[in-house]
Short mmCIF file of C-alpha atoms and ligand atoms in Angstrom, two decimals:
data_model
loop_
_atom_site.label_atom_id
_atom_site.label_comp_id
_atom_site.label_asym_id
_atom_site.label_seq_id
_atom_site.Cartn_x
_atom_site.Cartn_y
_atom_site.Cartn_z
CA UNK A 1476 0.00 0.00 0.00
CA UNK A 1477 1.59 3.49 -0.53
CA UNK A 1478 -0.53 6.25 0.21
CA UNK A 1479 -0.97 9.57 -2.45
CA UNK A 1480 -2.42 11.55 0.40
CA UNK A 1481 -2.09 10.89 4.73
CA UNK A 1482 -3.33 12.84 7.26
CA UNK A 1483 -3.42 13.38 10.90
CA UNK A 1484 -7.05 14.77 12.61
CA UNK A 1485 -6.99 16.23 16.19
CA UNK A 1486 -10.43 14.56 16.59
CA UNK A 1487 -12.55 12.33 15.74
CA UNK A 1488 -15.84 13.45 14.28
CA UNK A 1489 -13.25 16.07 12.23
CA UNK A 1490 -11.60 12.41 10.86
CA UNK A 1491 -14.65 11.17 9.73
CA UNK A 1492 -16.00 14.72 8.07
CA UNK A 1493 -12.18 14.69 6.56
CA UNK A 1494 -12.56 11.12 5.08
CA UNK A 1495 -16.11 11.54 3.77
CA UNK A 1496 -15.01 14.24 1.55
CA UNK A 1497 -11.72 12.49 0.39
CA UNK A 1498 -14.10 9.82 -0.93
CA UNK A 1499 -16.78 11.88 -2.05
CA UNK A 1500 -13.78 13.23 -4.08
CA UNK A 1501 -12.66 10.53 -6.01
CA UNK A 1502 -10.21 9.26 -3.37
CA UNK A 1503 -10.58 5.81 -1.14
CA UNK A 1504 -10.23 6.36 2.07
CA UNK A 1505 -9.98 4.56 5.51
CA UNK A 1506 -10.33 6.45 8.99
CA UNK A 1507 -8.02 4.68 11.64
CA UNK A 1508 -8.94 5.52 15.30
CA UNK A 1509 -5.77 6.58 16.59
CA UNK A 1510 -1.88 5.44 15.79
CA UNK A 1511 -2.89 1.88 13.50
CA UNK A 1512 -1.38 -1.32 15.50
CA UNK A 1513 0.17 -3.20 13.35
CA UNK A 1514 -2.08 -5.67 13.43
CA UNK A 1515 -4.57 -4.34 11.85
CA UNK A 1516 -5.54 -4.87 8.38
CA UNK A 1517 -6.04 -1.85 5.81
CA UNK A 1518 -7.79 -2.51 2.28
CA UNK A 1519 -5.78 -0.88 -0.64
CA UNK A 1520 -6.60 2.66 -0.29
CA UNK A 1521 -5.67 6.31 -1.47
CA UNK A 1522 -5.34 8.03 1.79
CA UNK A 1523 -5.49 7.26 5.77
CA UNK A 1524 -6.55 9.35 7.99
CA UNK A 1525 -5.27 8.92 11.48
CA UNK A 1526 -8.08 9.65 14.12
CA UNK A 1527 -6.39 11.50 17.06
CA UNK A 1528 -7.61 13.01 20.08
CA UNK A 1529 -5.41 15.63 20.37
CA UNK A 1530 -7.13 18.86 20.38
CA UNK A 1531 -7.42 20.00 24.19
CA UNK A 1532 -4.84 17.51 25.72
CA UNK A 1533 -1.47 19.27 26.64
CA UNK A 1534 0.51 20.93 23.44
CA UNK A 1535 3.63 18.13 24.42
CA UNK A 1536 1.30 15.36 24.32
CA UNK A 1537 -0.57 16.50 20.86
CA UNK A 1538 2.62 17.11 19.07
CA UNK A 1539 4.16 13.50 20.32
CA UNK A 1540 0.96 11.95 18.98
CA UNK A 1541 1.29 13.98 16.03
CA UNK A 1542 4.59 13.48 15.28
CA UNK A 1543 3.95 9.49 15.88
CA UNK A 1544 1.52 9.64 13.09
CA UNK A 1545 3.53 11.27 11.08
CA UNK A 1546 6.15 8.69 10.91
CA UNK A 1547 3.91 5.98 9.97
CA UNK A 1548 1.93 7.62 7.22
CA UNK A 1549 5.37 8.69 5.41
CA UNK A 1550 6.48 5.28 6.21
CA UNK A 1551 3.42 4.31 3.65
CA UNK A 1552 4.37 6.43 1.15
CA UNK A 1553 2.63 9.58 2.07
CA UNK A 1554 4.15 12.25 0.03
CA UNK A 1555 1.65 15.13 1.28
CA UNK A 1556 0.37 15.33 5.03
CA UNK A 1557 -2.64 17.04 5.82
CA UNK A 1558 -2.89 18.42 9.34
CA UNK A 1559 -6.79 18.45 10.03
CA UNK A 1560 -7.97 20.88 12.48
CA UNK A 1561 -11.38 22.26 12.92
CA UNK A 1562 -13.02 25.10 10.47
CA UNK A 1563 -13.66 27.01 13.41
CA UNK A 1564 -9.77 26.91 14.21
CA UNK A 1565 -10.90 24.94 18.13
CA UNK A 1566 -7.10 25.93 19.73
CA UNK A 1567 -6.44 28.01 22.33
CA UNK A 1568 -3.02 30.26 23.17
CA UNK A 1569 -1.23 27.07 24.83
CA UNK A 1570 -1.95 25.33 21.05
CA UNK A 1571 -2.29 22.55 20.14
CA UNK A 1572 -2.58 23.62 16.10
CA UNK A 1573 0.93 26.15 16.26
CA UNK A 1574 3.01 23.53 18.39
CA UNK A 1575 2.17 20.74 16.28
CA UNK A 1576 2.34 22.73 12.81
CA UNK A 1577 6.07 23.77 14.33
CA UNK A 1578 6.72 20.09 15.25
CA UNK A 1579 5.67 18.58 11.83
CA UNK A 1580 7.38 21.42 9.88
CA UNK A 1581 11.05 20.66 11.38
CA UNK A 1582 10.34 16.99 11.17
CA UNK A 1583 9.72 17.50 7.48
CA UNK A 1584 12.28 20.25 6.55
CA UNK A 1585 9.50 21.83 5.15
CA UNK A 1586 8.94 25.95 4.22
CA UNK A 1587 5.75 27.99 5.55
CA UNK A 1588 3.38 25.86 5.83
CA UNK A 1589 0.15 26.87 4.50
CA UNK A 1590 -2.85 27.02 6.92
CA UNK A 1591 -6.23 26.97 5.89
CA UNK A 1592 -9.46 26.25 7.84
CA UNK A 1593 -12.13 27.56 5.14
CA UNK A 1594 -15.11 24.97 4.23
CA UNK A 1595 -17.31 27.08 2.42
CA UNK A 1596 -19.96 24.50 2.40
CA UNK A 1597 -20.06 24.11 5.73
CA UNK A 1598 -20.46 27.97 6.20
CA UNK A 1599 -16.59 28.66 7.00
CA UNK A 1600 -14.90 31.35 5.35
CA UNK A 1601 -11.41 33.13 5.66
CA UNK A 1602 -10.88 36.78 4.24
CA UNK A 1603 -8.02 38.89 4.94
CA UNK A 1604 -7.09 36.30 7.63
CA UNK A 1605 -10.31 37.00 9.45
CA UNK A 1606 -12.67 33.45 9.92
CA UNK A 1607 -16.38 33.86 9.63
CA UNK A 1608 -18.81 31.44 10.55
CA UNK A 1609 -22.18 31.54 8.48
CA UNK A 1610 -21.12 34.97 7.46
CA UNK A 1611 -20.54 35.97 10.99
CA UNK A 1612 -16.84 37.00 12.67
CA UNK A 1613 -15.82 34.04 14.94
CA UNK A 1614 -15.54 35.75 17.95
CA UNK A 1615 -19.10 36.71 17.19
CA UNK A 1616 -20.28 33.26 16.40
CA UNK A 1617 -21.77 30.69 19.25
CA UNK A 1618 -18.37 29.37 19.13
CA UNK A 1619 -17.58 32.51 21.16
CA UNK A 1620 -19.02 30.48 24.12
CA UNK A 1621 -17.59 27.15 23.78
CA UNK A 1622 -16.79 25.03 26.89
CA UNK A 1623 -13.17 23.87 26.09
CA UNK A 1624 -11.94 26.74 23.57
CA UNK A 1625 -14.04 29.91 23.56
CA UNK A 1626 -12.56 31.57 20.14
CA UNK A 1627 -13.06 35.30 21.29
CA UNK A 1628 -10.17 36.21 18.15
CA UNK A 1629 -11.22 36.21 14.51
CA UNK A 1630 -7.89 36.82 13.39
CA UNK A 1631 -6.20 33.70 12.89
CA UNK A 1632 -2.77 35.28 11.85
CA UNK A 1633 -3.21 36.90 15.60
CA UNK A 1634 -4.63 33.51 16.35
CA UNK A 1635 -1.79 31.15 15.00
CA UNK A 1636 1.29 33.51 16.20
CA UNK A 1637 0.60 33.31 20.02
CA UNK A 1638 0.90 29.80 19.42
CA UNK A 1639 3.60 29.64 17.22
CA UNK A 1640 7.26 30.08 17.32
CA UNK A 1641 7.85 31.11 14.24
CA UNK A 1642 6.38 34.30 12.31
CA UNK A 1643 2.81 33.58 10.80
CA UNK A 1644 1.74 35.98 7.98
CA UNK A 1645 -1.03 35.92 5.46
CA UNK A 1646 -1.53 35.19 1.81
CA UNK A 1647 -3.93 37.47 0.72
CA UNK A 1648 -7.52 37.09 -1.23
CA UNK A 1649 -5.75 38.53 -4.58
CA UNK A 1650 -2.85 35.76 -3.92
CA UNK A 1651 -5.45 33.64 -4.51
CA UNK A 1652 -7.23 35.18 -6.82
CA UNK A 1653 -4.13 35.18 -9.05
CA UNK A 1654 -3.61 30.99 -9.04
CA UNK A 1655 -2.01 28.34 -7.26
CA UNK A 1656 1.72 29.32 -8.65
CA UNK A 1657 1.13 32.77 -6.98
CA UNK A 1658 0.31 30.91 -3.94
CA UNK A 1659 3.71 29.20 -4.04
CA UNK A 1660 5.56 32.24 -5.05
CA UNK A 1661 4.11 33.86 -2.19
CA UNK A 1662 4.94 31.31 0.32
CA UNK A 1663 8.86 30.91 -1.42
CA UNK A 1664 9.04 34.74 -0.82
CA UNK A 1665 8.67 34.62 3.49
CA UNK A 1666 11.34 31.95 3.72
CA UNK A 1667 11.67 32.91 7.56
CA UNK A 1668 7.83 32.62 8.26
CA UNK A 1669 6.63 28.92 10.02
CA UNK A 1670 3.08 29.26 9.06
CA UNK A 1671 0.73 30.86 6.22
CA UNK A 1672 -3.02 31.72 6.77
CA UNK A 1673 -4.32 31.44 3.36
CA UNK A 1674 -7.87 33.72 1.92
CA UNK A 1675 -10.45 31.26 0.30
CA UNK A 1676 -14.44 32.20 0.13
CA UNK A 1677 -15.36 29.95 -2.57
CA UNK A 1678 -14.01 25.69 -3.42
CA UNK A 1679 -12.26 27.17 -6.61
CA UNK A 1680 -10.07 29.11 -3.65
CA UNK A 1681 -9.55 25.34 -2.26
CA UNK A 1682 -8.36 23.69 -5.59
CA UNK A 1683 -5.71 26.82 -5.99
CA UNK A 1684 -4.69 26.40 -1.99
CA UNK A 1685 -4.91 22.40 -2.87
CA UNK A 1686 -2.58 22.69 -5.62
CA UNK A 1687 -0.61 24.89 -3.84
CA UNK A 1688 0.02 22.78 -0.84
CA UNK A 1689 0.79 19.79 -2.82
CA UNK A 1690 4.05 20.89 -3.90
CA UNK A 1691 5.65 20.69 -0.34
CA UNK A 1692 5.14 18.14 2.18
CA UNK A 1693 3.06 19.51 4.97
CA UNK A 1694 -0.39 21.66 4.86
CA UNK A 1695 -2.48 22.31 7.57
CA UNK A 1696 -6.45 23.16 7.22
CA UNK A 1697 -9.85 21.95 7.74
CA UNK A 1698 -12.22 19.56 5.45
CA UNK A 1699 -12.24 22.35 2.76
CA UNK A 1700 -8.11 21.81 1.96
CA UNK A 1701 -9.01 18.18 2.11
CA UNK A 1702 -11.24 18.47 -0.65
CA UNK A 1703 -8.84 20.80 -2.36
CA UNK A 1704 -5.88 18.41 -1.87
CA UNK A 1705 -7.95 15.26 -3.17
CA UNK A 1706 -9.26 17.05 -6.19
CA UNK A 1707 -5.55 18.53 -7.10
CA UNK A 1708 -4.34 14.22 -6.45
CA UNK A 1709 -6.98 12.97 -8.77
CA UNK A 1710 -5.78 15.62 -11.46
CA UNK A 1711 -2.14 15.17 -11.34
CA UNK A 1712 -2.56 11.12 -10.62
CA UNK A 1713 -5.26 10.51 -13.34
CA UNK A 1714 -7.06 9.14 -10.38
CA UNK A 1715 -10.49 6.60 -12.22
CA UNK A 1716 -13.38 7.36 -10.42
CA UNK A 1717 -14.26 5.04 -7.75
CA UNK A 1718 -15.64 1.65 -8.80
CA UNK A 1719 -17.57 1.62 -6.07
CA UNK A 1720 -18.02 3.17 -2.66
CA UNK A 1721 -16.85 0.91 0.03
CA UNK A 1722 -19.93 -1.44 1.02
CA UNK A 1723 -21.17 -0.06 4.33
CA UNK A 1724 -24.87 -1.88 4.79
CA UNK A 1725 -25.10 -3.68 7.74
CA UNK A 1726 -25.30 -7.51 7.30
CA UNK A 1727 -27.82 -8.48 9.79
CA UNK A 1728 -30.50 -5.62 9.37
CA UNK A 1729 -33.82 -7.36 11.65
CA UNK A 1730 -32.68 -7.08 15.08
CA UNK A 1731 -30.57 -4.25 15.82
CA UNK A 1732 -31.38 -1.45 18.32
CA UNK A 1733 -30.87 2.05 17.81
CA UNK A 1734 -29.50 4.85 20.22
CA UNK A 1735 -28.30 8.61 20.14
CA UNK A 1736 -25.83 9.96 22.89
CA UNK A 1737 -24.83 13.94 22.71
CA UNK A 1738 -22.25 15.63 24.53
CA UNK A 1739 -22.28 18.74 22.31
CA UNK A 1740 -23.72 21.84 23.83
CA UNK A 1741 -23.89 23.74 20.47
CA UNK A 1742 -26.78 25.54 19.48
CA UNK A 1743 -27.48 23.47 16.65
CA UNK A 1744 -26.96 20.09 18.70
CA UNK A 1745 -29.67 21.63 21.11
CA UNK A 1746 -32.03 22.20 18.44
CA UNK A 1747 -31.47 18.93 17.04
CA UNK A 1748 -32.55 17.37 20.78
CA UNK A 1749 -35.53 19.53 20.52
CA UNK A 1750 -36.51 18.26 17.54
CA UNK A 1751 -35.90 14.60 17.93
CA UNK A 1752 -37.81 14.92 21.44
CA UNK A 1753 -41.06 16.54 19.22
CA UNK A 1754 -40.89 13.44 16.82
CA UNK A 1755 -41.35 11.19 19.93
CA UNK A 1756 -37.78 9.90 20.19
CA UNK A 1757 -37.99 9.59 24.25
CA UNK A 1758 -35.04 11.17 25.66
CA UNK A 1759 -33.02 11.72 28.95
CA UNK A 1760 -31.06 14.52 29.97
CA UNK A 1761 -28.39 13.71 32.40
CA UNK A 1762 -28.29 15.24 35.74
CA UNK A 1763 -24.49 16.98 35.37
CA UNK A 1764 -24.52 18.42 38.79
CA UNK A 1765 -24.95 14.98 40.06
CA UNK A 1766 -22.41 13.12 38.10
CA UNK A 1767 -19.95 15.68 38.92
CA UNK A 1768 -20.15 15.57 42.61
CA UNK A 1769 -19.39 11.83 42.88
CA UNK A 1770 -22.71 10.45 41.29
CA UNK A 1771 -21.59 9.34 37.79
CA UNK A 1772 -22.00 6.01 38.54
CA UNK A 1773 -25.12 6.02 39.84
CA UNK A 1774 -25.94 8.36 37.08
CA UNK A 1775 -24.58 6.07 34.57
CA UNK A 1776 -26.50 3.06 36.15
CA UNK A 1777 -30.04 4.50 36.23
CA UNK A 1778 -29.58 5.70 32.34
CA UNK A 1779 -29.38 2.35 31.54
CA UNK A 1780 -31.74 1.01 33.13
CA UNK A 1781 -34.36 3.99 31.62
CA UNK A 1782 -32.88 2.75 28.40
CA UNK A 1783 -32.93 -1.00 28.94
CA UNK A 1784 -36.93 -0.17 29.31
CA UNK A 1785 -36.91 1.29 25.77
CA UNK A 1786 -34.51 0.36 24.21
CA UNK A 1787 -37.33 -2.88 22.25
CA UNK A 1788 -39.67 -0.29 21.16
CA UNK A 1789 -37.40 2.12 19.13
CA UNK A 1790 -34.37 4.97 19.25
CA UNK A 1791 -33.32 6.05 22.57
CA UNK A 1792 -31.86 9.61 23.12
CA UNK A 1793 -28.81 10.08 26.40
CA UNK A 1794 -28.17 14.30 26.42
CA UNK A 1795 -25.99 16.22 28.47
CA UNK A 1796 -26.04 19.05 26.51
CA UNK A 1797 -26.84 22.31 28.16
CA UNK A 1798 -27.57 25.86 27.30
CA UNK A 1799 -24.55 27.97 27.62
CA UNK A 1800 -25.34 29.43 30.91
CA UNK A 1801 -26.02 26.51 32.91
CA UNK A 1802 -22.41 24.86 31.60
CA UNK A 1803 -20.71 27.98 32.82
CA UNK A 1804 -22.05 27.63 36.19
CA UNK A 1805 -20.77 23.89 36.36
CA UNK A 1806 -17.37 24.93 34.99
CA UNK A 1807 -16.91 27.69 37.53
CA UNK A 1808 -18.00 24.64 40.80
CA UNK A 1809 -16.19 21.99 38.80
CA UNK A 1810 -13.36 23.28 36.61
CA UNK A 1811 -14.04 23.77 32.33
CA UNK A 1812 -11.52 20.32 31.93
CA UNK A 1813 -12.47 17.99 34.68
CA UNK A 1814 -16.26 19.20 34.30
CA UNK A 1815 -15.94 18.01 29.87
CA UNK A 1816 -14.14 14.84 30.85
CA UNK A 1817 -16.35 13.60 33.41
CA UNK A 1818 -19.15 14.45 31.58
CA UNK A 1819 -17.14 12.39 28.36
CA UNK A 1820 -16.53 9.45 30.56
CA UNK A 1821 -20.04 8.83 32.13
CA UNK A 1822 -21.30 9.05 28.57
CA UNK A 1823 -18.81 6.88 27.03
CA UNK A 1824 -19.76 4.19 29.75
CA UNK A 1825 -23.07 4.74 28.64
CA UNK A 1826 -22.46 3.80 25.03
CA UNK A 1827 -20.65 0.57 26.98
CA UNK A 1828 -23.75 -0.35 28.39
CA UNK A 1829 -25.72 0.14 25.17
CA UNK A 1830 -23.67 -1.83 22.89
CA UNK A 1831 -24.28 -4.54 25.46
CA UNK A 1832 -27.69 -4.03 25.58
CA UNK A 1833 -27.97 -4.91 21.58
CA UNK A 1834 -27.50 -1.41 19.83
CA UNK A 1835 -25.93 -1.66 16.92
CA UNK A 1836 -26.30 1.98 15.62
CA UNK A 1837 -25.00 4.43 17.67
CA UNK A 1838 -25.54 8.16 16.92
CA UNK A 1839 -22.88 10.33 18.78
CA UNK A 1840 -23.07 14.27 18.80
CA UNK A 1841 -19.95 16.21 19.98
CA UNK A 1842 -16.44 15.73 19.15
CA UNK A 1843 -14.81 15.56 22.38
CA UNK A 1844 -17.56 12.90 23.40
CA UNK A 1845 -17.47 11.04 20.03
CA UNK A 1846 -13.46 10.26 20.69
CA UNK A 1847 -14.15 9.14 24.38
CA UNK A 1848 -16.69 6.81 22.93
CA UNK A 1849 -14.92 5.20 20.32
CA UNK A 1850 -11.52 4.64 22.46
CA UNK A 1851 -13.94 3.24 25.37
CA UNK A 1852 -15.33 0.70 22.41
CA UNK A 1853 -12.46 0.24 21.41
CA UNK A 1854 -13.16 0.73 17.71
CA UNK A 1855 -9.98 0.35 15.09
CA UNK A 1856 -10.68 2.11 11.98
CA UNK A 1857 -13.81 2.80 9.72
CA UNK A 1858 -15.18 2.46 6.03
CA UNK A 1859 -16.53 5.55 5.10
CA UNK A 1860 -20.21 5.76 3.58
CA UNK A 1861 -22.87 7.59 2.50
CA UNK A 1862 -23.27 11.18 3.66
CA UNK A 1863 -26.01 11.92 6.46
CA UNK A 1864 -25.51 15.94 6.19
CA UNK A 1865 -22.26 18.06 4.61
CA UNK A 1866 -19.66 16.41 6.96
CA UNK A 1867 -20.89 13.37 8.54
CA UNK A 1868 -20.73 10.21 6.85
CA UNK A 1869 -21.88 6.50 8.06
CA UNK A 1870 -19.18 4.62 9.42
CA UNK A 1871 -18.79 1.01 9.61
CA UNK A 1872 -16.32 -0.67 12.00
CA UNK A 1873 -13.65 -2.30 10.55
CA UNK A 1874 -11.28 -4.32 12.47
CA UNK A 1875 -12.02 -6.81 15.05
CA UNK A 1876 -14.16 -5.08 17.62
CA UNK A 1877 -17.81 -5.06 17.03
CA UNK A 1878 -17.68 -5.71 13.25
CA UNK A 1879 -21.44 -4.81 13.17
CA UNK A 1880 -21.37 -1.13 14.23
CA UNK A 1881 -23.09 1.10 12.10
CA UNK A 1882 -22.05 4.71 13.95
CA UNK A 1883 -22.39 8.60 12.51
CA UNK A 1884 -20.34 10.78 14.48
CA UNK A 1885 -21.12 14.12 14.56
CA UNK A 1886 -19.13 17.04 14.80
CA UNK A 1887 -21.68 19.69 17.89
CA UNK A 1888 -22.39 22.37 15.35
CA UNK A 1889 -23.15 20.12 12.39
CA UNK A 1890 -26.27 18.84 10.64
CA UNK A 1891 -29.63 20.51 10.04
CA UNK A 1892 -32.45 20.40 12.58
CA UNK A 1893 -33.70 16.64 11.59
CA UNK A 1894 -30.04 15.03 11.83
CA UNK A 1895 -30.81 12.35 14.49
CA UNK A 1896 -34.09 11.00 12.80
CA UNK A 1897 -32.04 11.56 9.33
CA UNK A 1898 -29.05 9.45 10.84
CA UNK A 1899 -31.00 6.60 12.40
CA UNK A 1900 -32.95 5.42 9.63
CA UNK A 1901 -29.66 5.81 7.34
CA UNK A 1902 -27.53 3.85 9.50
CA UNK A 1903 -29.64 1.01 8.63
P1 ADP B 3198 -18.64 20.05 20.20
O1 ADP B 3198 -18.43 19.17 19.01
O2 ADP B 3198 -19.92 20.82 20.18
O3 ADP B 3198 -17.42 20.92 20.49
P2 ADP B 3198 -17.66 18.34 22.30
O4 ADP B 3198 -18.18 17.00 22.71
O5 ADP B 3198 -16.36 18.38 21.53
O6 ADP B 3198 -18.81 19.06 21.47
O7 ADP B 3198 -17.44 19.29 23.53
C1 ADP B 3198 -18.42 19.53 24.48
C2 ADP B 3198 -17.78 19.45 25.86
O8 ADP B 3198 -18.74 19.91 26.80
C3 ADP B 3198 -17.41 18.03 26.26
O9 ADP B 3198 -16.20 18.04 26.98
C4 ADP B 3198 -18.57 17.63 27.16
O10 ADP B 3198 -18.25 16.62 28.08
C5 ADP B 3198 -18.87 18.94 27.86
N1 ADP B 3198 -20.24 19.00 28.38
C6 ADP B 3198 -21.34 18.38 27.88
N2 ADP B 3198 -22.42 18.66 28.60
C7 ADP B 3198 -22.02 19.47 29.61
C8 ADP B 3198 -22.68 20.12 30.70
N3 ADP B 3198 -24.00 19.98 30.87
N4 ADP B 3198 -21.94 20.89 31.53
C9 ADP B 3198 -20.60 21.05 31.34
N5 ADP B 3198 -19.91 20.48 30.33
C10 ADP B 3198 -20.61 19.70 29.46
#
């Protein structure tokens, strides 16, 4: 197997939106939940991407995992890595997206690298260096408020220097404009600069920033690059169209049960509760001050047993998601970190509990929650399906460990107001 195209995602629901646009653009791909054991079996495949969880641990421990991933995706044959990070740019002044663009820049002996987070699909945008979100400034968007990385900045050159080490500067809208060869003239010409925030509005600005990036070893951007990357590979490669998309169906389709877990407290995850509860989808919302002062397991316990009682009759829904007030509060009493993780953990034991109870399609919403429920399942690495809504794809386990998953991980702020129904009755 040598790879055209690896890359390394800091989570996990920004892995699988990653991967479902490399295939939807020509390229096979296979999502790997975390560093691949050896072990483990890959089908012959155009790109990897390496599932980390590396976004809000400690910048040493993100660019060790980074690096780590790094080193076996060259060691495929990866000419070009792509560093995935989120299109809302989810880092904070500790890192972890400067320290591990520094890291993976010296390890490659690479120039500026160029940095772009735009999806315009998705809503994300980057002009003059400023991100919008939906046509709003980030610092003005609900990501503003978020409970591990409130982005209260909307300049990511600002952004990217006070984590970097090296100077970032900007390629310009009219860089852009002018083609992917003024791109790489204009990153040649700052030969001292680490990093690059690159203008793009539009997917033409992708394919010029794709094309771009492909003539060094190292980019760094959201799903929007990815796309840009995979179309510039299937140009320059003579890439066929895929045969066929990888089979995802479910063998056994009669007995499964169906359940829906979310972590996220985005707006659009809350609406997406709201409107799953109005379609009769019964639903329990965890009690967080409770699990955080020493109840989770007794927390944990009764949500089972509320969904054991359902669980025969149709789709379950497990929510701790909050409106942003009410998660400030328990961040002040509890701390933002330990507050997230236990929150993570008590849902990820939930997900335990379900698989054992017979579900076989999981729905997760949040990213930090999706990655502590797929390491808790242990779950090795994915096919990539069908699309459920720009970004989130089905996923079906592959690797040893519950070969019959059907899962759609969902990144908070994703999906329109029907995603859960939408995702159940696609998973199978
Ligand atoms: P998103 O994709 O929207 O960023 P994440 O799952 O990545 O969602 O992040 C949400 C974080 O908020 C997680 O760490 C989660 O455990 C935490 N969280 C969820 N519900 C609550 C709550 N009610 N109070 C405090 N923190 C919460």
């Amino acid at each position: 197997m040598s790879l055209r195209l690896g890359c390394i995602a800091d989570d996990y629901t920004g892995a699988s939106d990653l991967a479902n646009v490399l295939s939807r653009n020509g390229l096979r791909t296979v999502q790997t939940v975390g560093i691949p054991k050896p072990s483990l079996l890959l089908p012959e495949v155009d790109a990897v991407v390496v599932s980390l969880k590396s976004r809000s641990i400690e910048a040493g421990r993100a660019v060790s995992l980074s690096l780590e991933a790094e080193q076996w995706l060259r060691g495929r044959g990866a000419g070009h890595v792509l560093f995935k990070i989120c299109s809302t740019f989810d880092s904070t002044d500790a890192g972890n997206i400067g320290p591990v663009i520094d890291a993976l820049r010296e390890r490659a002996g690479a120039g500026p690298v160029l940095v772009n987070p735009a999806f315009p699909e998705t809503g994300r945008s980057v002009f003059q260096g400023y991100l919008f979100v939906n046509g709003v400034p980030l610092h003005e968007s609900p990501l503003k408020d978020h409970p591990l990385n409130p982005m209260r900045d909307s300049n990511l050159v600002r952004v990217l220097q006070r984590q970097s080490r090296s100077p970032v500067r900007l390629i310009p809208f009219a860089t852009v404009e002018a083609g992917a060869e003024a791109v790489r003239d204009a990153l040649a010409a700052m030969p001292d600069a680490g990093a690059a925030i690159a203008d793009a509005v539009a997917a033409r600005h992708l394919d010029v920033l794709g094309q771009a990036a492909l003539a060094g070893p190292l980019s760094a951007g959201a799903s929007g690059l990815g796309a840009g990357l995979a179309r510039a590979l299937v140009a320059r490669d003579g890439i066929a169209p895929q045969a066929s998309a990888p089979d995802t169906t479910r063998r056994d389709r009669s007995a499964g049960r169906s359940a829906i877990l979310a972590g996220s407290c985005s707006t659009a995850t809350r609406q997406q509760i709201a409107a799953a509860e109005a379609a009769g989808i019964p639903s329990c919302r965890l009690d967080v001050r409770r699990l955080l002062e020493g109840g989770a397991g007794a927390v944990v316990a009764e949500t089972l047993r509320w969904t054991a009682e359902r669980l025969g009759a149709g789709p379950v829904l497990v929510a701790s998601s909050d409106a942003p007030e009410a998660v400030q509060a328990m961040q002040r009493s509890h701390g933002g970190a330990a507050a997230g993780h236990a929150v993570e953990q008590a849902l990820a034991a939930i997900a335990e509990g379900l698989l054992a109870a017979g579900v076989d399609r999981l729905v997760v919403a949040g990213g930090e929650t999706s990655g502590a429920v797929v390491d808790r399942l242990g779950l090795e690495a994915f096919l990539v399906g069908e699309e459920i809504a720009p970004g989130v794809p089905v996923l079906r386990t592959a690797g040893a460990r519950h070969p019959e998953l059907s899962v759609a991980l969902k990144s908070g702020n994703f999906g329109g107001e029907d995603f859960f129904t939408r995702a159940l009755s696609m998973l199978g």
